[in-house]
PDB file of C-alpha atoms and ligand atoms in Angstrom:
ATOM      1  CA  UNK A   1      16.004  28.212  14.546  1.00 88.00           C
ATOM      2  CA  UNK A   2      12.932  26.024  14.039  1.00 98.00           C
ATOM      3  CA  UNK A   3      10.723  28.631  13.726  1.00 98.00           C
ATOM      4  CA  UNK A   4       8.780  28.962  10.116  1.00 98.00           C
ATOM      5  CA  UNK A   5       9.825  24.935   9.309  1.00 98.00           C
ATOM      6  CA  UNK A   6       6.988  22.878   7.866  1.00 98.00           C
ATOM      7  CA  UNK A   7       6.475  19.119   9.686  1.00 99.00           C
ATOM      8  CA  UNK A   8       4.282  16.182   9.005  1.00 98.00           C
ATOM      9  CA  UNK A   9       3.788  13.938  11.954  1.00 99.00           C
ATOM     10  CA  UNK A  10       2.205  10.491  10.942  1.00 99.00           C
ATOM     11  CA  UNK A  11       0.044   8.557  13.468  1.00 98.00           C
ATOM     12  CA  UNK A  12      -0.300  12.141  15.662  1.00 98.00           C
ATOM     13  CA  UNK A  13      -3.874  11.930  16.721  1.00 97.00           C
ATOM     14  CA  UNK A  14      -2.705  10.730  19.841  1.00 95.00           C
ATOM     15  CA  UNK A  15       0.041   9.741  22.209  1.00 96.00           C
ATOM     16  CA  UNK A  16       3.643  10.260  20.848  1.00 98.00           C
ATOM     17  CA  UNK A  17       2.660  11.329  17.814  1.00 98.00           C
ATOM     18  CA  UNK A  18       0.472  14.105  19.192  1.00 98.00           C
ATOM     19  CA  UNK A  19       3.393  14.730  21.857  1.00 98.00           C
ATOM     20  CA  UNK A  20       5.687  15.497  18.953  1.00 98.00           C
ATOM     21  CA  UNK A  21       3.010  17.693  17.202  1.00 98.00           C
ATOM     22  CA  UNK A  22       2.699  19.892  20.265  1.00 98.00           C
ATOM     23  CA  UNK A  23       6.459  20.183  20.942  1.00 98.00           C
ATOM     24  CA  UNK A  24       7.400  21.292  17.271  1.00 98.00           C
ATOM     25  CA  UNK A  25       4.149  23.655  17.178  1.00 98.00           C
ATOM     26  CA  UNK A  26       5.971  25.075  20.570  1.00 98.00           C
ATOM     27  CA  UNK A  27       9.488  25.951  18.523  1.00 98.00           C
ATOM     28  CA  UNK A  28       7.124  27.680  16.148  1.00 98.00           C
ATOM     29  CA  UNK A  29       7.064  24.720  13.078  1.00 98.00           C
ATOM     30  CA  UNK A  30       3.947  24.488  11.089  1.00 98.00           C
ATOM     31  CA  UNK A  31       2.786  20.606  11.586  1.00 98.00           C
ATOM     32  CA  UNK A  32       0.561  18.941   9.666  1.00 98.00           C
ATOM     33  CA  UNK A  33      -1.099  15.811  11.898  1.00 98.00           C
ATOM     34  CA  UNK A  34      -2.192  12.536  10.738  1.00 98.00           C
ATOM     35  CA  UNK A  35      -3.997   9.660  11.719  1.00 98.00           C
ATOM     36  CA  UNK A  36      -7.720   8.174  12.888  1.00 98.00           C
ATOM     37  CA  UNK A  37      -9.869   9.228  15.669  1.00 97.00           C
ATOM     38  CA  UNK A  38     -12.916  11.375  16.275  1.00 97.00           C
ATOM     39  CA  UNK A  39     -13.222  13.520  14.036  1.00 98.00           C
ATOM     40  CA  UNK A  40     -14.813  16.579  16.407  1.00 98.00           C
ATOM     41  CA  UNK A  41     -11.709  15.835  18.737  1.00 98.00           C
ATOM     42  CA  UNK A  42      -9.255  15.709  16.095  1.00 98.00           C
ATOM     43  CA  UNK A  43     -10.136  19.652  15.260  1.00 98.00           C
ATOM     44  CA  UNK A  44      -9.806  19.992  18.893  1.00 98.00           C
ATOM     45  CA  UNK A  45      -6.305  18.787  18.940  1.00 98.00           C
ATOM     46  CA  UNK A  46      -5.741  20.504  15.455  1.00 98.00           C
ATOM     47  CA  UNK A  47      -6.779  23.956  17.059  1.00 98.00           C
ATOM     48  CA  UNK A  48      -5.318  23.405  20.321  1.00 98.00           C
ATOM     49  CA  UNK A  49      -1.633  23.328  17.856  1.00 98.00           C
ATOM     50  CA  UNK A  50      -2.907  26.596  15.957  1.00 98.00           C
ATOM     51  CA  UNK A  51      -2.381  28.355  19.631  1.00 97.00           C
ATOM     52  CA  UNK A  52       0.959  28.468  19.604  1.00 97.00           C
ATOM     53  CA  UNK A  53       0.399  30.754  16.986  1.00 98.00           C
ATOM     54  CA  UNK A  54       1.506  28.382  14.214  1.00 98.00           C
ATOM     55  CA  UNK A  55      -0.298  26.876  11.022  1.00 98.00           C
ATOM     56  CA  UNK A  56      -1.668  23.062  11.847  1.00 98.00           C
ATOM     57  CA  UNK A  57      -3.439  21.250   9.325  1.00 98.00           C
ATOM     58  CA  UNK A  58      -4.666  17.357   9.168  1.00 98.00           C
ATOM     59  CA  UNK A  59      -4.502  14.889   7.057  1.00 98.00           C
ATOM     60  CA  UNK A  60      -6.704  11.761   6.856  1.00 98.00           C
ATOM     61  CA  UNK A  61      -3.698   9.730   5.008  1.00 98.00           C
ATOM     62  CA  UNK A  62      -4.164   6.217   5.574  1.00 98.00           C
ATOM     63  CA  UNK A  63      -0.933   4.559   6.307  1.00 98.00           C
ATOM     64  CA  UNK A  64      -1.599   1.328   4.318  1.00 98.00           C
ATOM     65  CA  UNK A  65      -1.994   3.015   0.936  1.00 98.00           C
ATOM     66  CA  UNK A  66       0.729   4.263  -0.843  1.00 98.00           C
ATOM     67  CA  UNK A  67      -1.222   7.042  -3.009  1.00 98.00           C
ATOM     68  CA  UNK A  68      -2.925   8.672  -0.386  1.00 98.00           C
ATOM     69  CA  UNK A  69       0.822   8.698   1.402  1.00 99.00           C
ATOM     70  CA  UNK A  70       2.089  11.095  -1.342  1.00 98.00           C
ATOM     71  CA  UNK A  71      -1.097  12.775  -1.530  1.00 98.00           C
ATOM     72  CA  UNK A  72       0.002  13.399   2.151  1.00 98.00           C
ATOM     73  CA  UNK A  73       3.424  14.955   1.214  1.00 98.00           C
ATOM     74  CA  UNK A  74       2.271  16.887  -1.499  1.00 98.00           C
ATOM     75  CA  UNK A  75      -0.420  17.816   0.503  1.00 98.00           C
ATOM     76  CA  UNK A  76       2.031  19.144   3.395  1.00 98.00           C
ATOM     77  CA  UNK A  77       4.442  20.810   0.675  1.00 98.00           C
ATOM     78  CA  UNK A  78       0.900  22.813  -0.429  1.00 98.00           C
ATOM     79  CA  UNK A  79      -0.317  24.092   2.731  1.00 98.00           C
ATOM     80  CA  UNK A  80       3.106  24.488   4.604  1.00 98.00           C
ATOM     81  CA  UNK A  81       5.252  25.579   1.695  1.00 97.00           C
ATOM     82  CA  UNK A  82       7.916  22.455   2.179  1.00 98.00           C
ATOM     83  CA  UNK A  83       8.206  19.093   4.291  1.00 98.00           C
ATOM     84  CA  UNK A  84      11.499  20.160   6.203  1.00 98.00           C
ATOM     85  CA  UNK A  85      10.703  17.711   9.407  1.00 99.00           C
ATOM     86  CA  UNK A  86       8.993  14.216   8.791  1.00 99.00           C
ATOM     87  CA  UNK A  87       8.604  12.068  11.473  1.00 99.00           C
ATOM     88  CA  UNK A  88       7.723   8.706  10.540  1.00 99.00           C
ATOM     89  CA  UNK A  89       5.610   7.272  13.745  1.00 98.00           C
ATOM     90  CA  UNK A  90       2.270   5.527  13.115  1.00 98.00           C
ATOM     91  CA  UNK A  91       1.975   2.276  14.424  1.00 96.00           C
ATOM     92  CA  UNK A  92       0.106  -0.952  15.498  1.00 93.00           C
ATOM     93  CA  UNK A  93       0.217  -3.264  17.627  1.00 91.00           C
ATOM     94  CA  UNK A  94      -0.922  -7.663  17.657  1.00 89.00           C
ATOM     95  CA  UNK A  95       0.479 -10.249  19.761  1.00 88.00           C
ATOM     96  CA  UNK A  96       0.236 -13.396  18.765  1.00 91.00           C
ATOM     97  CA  UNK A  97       2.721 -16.914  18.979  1.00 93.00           C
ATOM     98  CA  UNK A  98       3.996 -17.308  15.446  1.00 97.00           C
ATOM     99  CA  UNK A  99       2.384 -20.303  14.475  1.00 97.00           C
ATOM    100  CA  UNK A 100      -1.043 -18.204  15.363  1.00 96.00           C
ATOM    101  CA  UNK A 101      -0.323 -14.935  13.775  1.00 97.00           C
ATOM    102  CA  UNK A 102      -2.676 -13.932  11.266  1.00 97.00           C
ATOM    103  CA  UNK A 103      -1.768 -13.145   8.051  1.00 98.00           C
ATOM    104  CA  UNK A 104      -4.217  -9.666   7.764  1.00 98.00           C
ATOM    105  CA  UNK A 105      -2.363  -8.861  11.232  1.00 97.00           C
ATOM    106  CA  UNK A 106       1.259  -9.281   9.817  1.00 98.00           C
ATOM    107  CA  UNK A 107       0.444  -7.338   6.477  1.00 98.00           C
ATOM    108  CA  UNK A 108      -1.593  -4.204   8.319  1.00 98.00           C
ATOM    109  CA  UNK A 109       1.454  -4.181  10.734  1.00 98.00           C
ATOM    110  CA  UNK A 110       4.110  -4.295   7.802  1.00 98.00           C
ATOM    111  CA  UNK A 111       2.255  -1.773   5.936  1.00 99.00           C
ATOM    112  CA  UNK A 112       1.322   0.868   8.811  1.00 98.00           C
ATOM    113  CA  UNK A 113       5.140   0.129  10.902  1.00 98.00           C
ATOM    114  CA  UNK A 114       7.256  -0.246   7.978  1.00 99.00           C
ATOM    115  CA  UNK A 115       6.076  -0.049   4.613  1.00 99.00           C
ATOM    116  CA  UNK A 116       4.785   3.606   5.095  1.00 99.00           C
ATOM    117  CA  UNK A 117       8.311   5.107   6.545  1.00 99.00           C
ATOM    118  CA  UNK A 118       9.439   3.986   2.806  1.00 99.00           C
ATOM    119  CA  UNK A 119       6.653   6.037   1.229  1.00 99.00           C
ATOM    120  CA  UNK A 120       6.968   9.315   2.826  1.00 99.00           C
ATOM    121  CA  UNK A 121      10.609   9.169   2.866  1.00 99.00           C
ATOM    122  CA  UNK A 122      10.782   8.567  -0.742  1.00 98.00           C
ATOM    123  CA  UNK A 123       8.550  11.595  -1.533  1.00 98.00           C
ATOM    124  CA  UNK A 124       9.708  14.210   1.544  1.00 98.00           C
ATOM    125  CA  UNK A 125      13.457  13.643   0.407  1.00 98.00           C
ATOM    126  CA  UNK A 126      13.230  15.430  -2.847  1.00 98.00           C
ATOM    127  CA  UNK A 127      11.628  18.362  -0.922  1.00 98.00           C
ATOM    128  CA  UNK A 128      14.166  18.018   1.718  1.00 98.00           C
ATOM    129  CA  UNK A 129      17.253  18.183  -1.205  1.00 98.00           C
ATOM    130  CA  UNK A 130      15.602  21.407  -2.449  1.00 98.00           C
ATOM    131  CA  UNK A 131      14.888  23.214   0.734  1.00 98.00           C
ATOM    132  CA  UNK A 132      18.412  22.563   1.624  1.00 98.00           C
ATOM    133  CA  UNK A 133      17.607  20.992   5.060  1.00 98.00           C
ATOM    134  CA  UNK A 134      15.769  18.168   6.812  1.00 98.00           C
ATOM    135  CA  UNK A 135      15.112  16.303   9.486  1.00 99.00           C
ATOM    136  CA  UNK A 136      13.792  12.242   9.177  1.00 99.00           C
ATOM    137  CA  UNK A 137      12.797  11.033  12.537  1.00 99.00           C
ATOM    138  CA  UNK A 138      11.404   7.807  13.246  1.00 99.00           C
ATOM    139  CA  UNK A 139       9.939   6.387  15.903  1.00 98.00           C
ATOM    140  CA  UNK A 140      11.095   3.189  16.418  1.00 98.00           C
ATOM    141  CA  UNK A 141      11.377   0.915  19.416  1.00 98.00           C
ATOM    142  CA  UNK A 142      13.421  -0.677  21.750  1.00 97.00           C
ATOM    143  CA  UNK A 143      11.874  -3.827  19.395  1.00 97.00           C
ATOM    144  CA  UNK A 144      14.422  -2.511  16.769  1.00 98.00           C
ATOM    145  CA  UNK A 145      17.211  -3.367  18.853  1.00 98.00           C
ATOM    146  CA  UNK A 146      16.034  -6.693  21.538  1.00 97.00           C
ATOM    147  CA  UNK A 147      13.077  -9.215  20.496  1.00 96.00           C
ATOM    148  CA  UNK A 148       9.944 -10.060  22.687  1.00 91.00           C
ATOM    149  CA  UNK A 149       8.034 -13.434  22.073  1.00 90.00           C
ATOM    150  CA  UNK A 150       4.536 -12.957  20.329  1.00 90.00           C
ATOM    151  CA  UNK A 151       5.731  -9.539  18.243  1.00 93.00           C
ATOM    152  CA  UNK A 152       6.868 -11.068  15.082  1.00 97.00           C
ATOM    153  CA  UNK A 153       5.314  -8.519  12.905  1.00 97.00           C
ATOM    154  CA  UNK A 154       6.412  -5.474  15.421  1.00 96.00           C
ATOM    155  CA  UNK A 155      10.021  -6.552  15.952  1.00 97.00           C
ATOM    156  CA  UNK A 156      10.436  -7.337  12.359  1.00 98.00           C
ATOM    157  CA  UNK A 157       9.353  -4.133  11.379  1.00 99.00           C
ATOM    158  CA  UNK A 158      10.610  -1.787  13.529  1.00 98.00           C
ATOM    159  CA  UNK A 159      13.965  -3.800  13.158  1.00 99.00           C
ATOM    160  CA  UNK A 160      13.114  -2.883   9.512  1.00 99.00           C
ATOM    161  CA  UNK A 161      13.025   0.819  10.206  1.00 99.00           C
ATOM    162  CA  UNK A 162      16.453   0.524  11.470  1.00 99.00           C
ATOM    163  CA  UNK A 163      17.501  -0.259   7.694  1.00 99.00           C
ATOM    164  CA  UNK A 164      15.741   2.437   6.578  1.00 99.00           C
ATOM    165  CA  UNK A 165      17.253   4.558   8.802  1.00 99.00           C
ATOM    166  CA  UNK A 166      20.270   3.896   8.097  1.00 99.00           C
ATOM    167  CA  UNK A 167      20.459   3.430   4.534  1.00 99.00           C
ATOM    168  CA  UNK A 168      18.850   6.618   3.655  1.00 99.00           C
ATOM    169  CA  UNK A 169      21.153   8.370   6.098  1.00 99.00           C
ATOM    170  CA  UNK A 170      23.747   7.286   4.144  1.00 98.00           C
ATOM    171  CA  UNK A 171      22.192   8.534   0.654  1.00 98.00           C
ATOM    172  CA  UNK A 172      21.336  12.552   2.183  1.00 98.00           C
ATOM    173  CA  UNK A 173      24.460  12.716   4.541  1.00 98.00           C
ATOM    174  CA  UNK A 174      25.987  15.358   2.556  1.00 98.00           C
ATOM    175  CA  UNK A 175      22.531  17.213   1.881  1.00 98.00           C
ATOM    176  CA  UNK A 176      22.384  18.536   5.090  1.00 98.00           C
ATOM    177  CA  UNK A 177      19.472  16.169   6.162  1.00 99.00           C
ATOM    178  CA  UNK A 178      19.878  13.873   9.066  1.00 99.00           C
ATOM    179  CA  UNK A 179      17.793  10.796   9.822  1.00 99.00           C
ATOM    180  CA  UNK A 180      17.522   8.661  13.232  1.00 99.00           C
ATOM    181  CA  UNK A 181      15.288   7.203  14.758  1.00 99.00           C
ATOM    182  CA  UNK A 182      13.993   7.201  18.183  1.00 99.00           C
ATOM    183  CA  UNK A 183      13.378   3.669  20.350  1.00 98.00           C
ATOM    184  CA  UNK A 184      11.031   4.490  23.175  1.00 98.00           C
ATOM    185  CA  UNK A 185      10.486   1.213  25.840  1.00 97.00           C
ATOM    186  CA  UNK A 186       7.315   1.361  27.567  1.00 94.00           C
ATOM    187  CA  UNK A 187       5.728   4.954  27.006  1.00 96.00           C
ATOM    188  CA  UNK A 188       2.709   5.820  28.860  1.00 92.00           C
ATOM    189  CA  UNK A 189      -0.227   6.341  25.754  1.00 92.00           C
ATOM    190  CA  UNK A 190      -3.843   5.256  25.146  1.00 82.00           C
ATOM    191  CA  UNK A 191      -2.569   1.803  23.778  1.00 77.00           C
ATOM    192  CA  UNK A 192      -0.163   0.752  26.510  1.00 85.00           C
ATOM    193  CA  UNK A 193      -3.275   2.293  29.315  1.00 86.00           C
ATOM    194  CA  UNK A 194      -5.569   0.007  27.856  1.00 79.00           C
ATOM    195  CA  UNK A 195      -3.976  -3.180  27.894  1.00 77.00           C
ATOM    196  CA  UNK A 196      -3.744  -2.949  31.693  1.00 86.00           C
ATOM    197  CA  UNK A 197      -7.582  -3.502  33.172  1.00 86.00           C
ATOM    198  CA  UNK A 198      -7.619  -6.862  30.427  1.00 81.00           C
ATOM    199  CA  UNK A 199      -4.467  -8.120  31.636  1.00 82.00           C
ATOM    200  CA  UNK A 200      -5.114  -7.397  34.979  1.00 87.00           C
ATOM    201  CA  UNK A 201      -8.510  -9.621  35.433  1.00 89.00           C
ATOM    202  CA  UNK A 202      -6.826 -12.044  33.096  1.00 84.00           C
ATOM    203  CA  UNK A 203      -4.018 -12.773  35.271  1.00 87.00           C
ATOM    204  CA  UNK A 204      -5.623 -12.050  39.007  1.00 92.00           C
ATOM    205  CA  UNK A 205      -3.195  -9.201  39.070  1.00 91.00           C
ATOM    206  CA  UNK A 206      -3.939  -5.429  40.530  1.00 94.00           C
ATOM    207  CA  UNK A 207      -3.625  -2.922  37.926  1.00 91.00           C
ATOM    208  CA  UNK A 208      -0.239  -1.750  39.850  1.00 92.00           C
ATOM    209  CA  UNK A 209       0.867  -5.292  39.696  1.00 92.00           C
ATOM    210  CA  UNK A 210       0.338  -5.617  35.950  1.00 88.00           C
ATOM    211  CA  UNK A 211       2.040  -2.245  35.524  1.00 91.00           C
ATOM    212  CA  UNK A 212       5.288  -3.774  37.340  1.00 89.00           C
ATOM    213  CA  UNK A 213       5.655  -7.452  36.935  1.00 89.00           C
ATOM    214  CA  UNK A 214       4.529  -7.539  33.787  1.00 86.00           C
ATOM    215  CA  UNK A 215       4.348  -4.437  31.363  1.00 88.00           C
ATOM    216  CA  UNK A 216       7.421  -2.830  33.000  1.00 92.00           C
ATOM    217  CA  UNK A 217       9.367  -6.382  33.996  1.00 91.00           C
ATOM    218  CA  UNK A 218      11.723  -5.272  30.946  1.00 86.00           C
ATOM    219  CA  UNK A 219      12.374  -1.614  31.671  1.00 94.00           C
ATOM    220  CA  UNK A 220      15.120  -1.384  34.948  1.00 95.00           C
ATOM    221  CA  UNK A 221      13.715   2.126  36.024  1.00 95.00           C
ATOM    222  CA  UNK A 222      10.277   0.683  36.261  1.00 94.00           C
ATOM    223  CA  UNK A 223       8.997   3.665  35.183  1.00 94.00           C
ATOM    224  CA  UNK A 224       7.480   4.322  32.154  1.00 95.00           C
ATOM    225  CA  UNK A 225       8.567   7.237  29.403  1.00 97.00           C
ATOM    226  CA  UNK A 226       6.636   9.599  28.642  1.00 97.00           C
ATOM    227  CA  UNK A 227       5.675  10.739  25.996  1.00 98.00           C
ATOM    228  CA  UNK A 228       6.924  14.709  26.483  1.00 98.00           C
ATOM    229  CA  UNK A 229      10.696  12.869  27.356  1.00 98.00           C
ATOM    230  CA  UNK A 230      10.353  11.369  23.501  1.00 98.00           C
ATOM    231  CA  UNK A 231       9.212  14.324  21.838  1.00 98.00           C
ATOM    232  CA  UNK A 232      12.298  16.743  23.872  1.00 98.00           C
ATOM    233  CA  UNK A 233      14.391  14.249  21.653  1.00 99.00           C
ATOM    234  CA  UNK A 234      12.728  14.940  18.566  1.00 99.00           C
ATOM    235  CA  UNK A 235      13.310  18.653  19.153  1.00 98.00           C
ATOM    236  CA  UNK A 236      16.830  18.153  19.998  1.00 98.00           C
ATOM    237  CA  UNK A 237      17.184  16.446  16.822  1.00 98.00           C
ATOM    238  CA  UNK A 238      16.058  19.368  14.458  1.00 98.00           C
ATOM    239  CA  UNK A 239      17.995  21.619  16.578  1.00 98.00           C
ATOM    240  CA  UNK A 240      21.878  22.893  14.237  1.00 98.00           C
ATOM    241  CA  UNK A 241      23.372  21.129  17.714  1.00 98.00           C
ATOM    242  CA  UNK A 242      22.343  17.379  16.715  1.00 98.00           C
ATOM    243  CA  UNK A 243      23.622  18.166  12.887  1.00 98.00           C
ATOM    244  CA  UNK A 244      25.916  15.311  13.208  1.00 98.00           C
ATOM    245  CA  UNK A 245      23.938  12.709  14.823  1.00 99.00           C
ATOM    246  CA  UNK A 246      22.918  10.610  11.897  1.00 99.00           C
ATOM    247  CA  UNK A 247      21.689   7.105  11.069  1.00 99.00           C
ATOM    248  CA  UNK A 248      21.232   6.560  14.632  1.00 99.00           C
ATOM    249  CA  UNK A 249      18.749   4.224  16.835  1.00 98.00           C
ATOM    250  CA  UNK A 250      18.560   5.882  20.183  1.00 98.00           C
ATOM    251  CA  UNK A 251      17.235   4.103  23.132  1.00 98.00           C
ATOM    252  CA  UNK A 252      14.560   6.485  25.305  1.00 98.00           C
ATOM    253  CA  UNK A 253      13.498   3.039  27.611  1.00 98.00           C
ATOM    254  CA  UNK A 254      14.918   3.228  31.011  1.00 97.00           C
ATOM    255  CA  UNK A 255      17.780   0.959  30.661  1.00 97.00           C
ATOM    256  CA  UNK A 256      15.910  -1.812  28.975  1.00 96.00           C
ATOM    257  CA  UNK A 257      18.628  -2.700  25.892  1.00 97.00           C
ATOM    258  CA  UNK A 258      21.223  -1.966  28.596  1.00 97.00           C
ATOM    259  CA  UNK A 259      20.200  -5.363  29.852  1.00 91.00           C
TER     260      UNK A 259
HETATM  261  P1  NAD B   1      -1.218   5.431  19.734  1.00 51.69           P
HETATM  262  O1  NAD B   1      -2.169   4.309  19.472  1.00 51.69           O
HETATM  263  O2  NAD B   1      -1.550   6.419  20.799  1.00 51.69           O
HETATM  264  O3  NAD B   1      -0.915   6.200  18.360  1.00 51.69           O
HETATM  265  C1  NAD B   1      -0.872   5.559  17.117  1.00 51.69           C
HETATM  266  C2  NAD B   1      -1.234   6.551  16.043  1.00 51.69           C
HETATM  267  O4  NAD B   1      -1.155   5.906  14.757  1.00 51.69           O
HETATM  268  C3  NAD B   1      -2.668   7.099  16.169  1.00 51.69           C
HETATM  269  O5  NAD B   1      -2.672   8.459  15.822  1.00 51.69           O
HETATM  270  C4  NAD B   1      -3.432   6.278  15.117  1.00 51.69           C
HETATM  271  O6  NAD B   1      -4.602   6.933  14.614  1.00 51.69           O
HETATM  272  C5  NAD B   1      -2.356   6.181  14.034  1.00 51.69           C
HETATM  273  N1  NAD B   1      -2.626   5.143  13.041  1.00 51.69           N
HETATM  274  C6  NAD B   1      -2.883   3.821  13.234  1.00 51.69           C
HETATM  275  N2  NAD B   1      -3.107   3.234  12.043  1.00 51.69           N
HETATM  276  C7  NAD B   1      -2.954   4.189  11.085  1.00 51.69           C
HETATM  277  C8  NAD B   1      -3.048   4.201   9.667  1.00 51.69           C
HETATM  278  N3  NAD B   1      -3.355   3.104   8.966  1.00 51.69           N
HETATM  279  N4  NAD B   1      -2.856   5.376   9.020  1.00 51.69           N
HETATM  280  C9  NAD B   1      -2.570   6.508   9.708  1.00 51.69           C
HETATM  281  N5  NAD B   1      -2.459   6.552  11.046  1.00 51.69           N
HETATM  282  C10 NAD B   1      -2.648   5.407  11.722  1.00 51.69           C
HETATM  283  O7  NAD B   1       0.172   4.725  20.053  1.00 51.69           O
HETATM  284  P2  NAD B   1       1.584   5.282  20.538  1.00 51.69           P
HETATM  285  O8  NAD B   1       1.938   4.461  21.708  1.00 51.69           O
HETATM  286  O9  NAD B   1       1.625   6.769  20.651  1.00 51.69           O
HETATM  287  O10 NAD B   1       2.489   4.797  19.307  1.00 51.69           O
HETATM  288  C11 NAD B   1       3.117   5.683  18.390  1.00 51.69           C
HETATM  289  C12 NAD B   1       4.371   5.020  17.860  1.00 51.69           C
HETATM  290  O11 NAD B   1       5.267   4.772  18.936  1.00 51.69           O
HETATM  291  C13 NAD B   1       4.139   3.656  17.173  1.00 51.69           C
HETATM  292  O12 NAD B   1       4.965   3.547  16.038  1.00 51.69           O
HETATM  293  C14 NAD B   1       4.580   2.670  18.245  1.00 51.69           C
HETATM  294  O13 NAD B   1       5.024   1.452  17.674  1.00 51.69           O
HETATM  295  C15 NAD B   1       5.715   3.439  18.880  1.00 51.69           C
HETATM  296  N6  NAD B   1       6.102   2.984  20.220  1.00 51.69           N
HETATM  297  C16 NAD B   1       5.202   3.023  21.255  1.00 51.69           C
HETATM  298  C17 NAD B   1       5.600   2.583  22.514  1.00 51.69           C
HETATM  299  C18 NAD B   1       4.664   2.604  23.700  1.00 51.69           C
HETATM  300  O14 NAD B   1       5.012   1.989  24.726  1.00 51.69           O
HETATM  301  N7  NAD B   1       3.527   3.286  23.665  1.00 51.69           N
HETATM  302  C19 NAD B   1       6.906   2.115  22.699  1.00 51.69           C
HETATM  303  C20 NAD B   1       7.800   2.096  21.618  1.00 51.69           C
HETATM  304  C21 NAD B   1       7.376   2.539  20.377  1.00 51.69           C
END
């Protein structure tokens, strides 16, 4: 049933972002990708999508600026014919004590987190009304739902995407667009992999011991997500079978908001 739909992924050069871009491209949806990287392996990626034997295009939208965030819609609606699927999931990371936090940090991570799911939403729900169907996803966090010490910017905002979520779930329930979002706990991606050699000579800990005492201390399974097990949900989602499932925050972490 997906087949043909248009999709915009933000933040989909890599990790989940990129998972979600292969998994649509799979059901046959057109995706456009977004985000920063190298540029030669970004056309890798982008043609790697086109082999499922869909249409993938890119966009170099930065997720601070508001202008070049409808460019990015408008951009989508031109070269896919519609924005039926957005998912909202760009996102940065800084941790920091409060009393430390710097300002730049807390406004990048407001902007990029938050700010930007307002933006696209805004201009991908008038396309949405007049297609007739849509899906919003967002990737959220289990930081929308439980606090960590040193994320004030992250837990405020993705706490902030659950008001988003669902308040504009509310507004398009009867215009047969859902929107939810999705709170993954520790997924395995570039950013998490790369925290673990620095935190590992900073605390005399083996790289398996940072992976379990400390990244994974919160997650019961002690196993991380991956990043295919977040995008399956995504799918599900746009599938006619998740119609009703709206204004939603659904934990993908292993048991961690169980807790
Ligand atoms: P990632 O670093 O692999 O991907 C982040 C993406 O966002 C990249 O494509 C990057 O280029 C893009 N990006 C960053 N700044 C941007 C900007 N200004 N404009 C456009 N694109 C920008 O990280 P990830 O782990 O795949 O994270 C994706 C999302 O999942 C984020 O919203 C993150 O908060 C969320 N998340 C991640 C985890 C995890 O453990 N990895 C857990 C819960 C939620």
């Amino acid at each position: 049933m997906l087949k043909g739909k248009s999709a915009v992924i933000t933040g989909s050069t890599s990790g989940i972002g990129l998972a979600y871009a292969k998994a649509l491209a799979a059901e046959g949806v057109n995706v456009m990708i977004n985000g920063f990287g190298d540029e030669a392996a970004i056309e890798k990626e982008r043609k790697g999508l086109e082999a499922a034997g869909v249409k993938a295009v890119y966009s170099n939208a930065d997720m601070t600026k508001a202008d070049e965030i409808a460019g990015m819609i408008e951009q989508c609606a031109a070269d896919l014919g519609g924005c039926d699927i957005l998912i909202n999931n760009a996102g940065i990371q800084h941790v920091a004590p409060v009393e430390e936090f710097p300002d730049d940090k807390w406004n990048a991570i407001i902007a990029i987190n938050l700010s930007s799911a307002f933006h696209t939403i805004k201009h991908a729900v008038p396309l949405m009304r007049k297609a007739g169907w849509g899906r919003i996803i967002n990737t959220a966090s289990a930081h929308a739902l439980v606090a960590s010490p040193d994320k004030i910017a992250y837990v405020a905002a993705k706490h902030g995407i659950a008001g988003i979520t669902k308040t504009v779930a509310l507004e398009v329930a009867k215009d047969n667009i859902t929107v939810n979002s999705i709170c993954p706990g520790y997924v395995w991606t570039p950013l998490v992999e790369k925290q673990i050699p620095d935190t590992a000579r900073a605390r005399g800990m083996s790289e398996e011991e940072v992976k379990e005492k400390v990244i994974l201390a919160a997650q019961p399974t002690k196993q991380f997500v991956t990043v295919e097990q977040v995008a399956a949900l995504a799918v599900f989602l746009c599938q006619d079978a998740a119609a009703s499932i709206t204004g939603a925050m659904l934990p993908v972490d292993g048991g961690w908001t169980a807790e």
